[in-house]
C-alpha cells in the first residue's frame, strides 16, 4: 500500500480558453476566458529507488502514470483551446533584468518568430502530449540561457515529460517514525533547505512529505506538507468540523497563510522572489527556472479583487474552487 497505491486516483483537469485574443492591444476590453473540462485521467503512483537508512529515514522517488479516461471527461483531447504563449512570455519575463543589447536581440528574435502572444493548440498537446516550438530549439543554443540551467525539452506541455518519470518530482527523504515524527520530510533533492526560497520560506521543519500527518490534531493546528510542483510547503488552516459516515472530521483549507504574499503576513514575503503580487497568486517563478509562474485557487477564489477586476469569465465558487483536506483528528 505504501509502495504502490492499490486504488487508482482520478485527476480532473480544467483549462481556460481565451476567447478574445484579438483585443489584446485594446485596453478598454478585458480578456475573456471560458472554462473547458474536466479532462479526466486515471492516475497510479508507486515508489522507486527505496532505501531504508541507518538514521531512521527512508529515501525514495515517485513514479506517476496517467492515461486519459474519455468516459469520465467532458470533452476530447483534440478540443482546440487558445491560451497565452508560455514560451514567448517566459523568454520576455526572464529577460527583464538583462542588459540592453541582449534584451534587444531577444526582442528582435521574438518579433520574427512569434506572430502573437496567443496560440491555439489541442488540449492534449497543452497538457501531456506537448507541442513543438522554435523558441525551445533556439534556447538551448544561447549560452546566456544555458547558464540558467533550463531543462532541454523538445516539446512544451504543462505535464509533458512527467508520465512514468522517476526523476521529475525529485528524491524524497522522510522520517520513518522510529525516533521522530513519521512522514516528516528531512530532505528534498538532497537539500535540507529549499534553495529557491530564503529563510523560513525554504525550511522543511515540521513539513510532511505528504504521506503521513501528525495525530491528535487541534483546531488551531496548521497542516504543513510539501508540494514538489511548487518546490515549497503548503499550509492549511482549520475551517470547520464535518461529519462523514458518522465520523467527526476536521476540515483544513488553503487560506491566507498559503495565499498571501506579504500583504497581510509579512513573513510570507520571502516566497515572492522579489515580485510580490496582490494576495491570491503565489509566485513560484524561481521553481520554474525564472519563468512567470504563479499559482492560485481556481477562478482566483479567495484572491485580492484586483485579479477579477481585470478579466472576464471567471466565477469563484466556495464549493468548486477551494482546496482542502479532511482528517480524523485523533488517529489522522
GROMACS .gro file of C-alpha atoms in nm, residues 23-31:
model
    9
   23UNK     CA    1  -0.834   4.254  -2.841
   24UNK     CA    2  -0.504   4.222  -2.654
   25UNK     CA    3  -0.399   4.575  -2.752
   26UNK     CA    4  -0.738   4.730  -2.671
   27UNK     CA    5  -0.715   4.848  -2.311
   28UNK     CA    6  -1.092   4.901  -2.295
   29UNK     CA    7  -1.161   4.530  -2.346
   30UNK     CA    8  -1.083   4.278  -2.075
   31UNK     CA    9  -0.956   3.932  -2.170
   0.00000   0.00000   0.00000
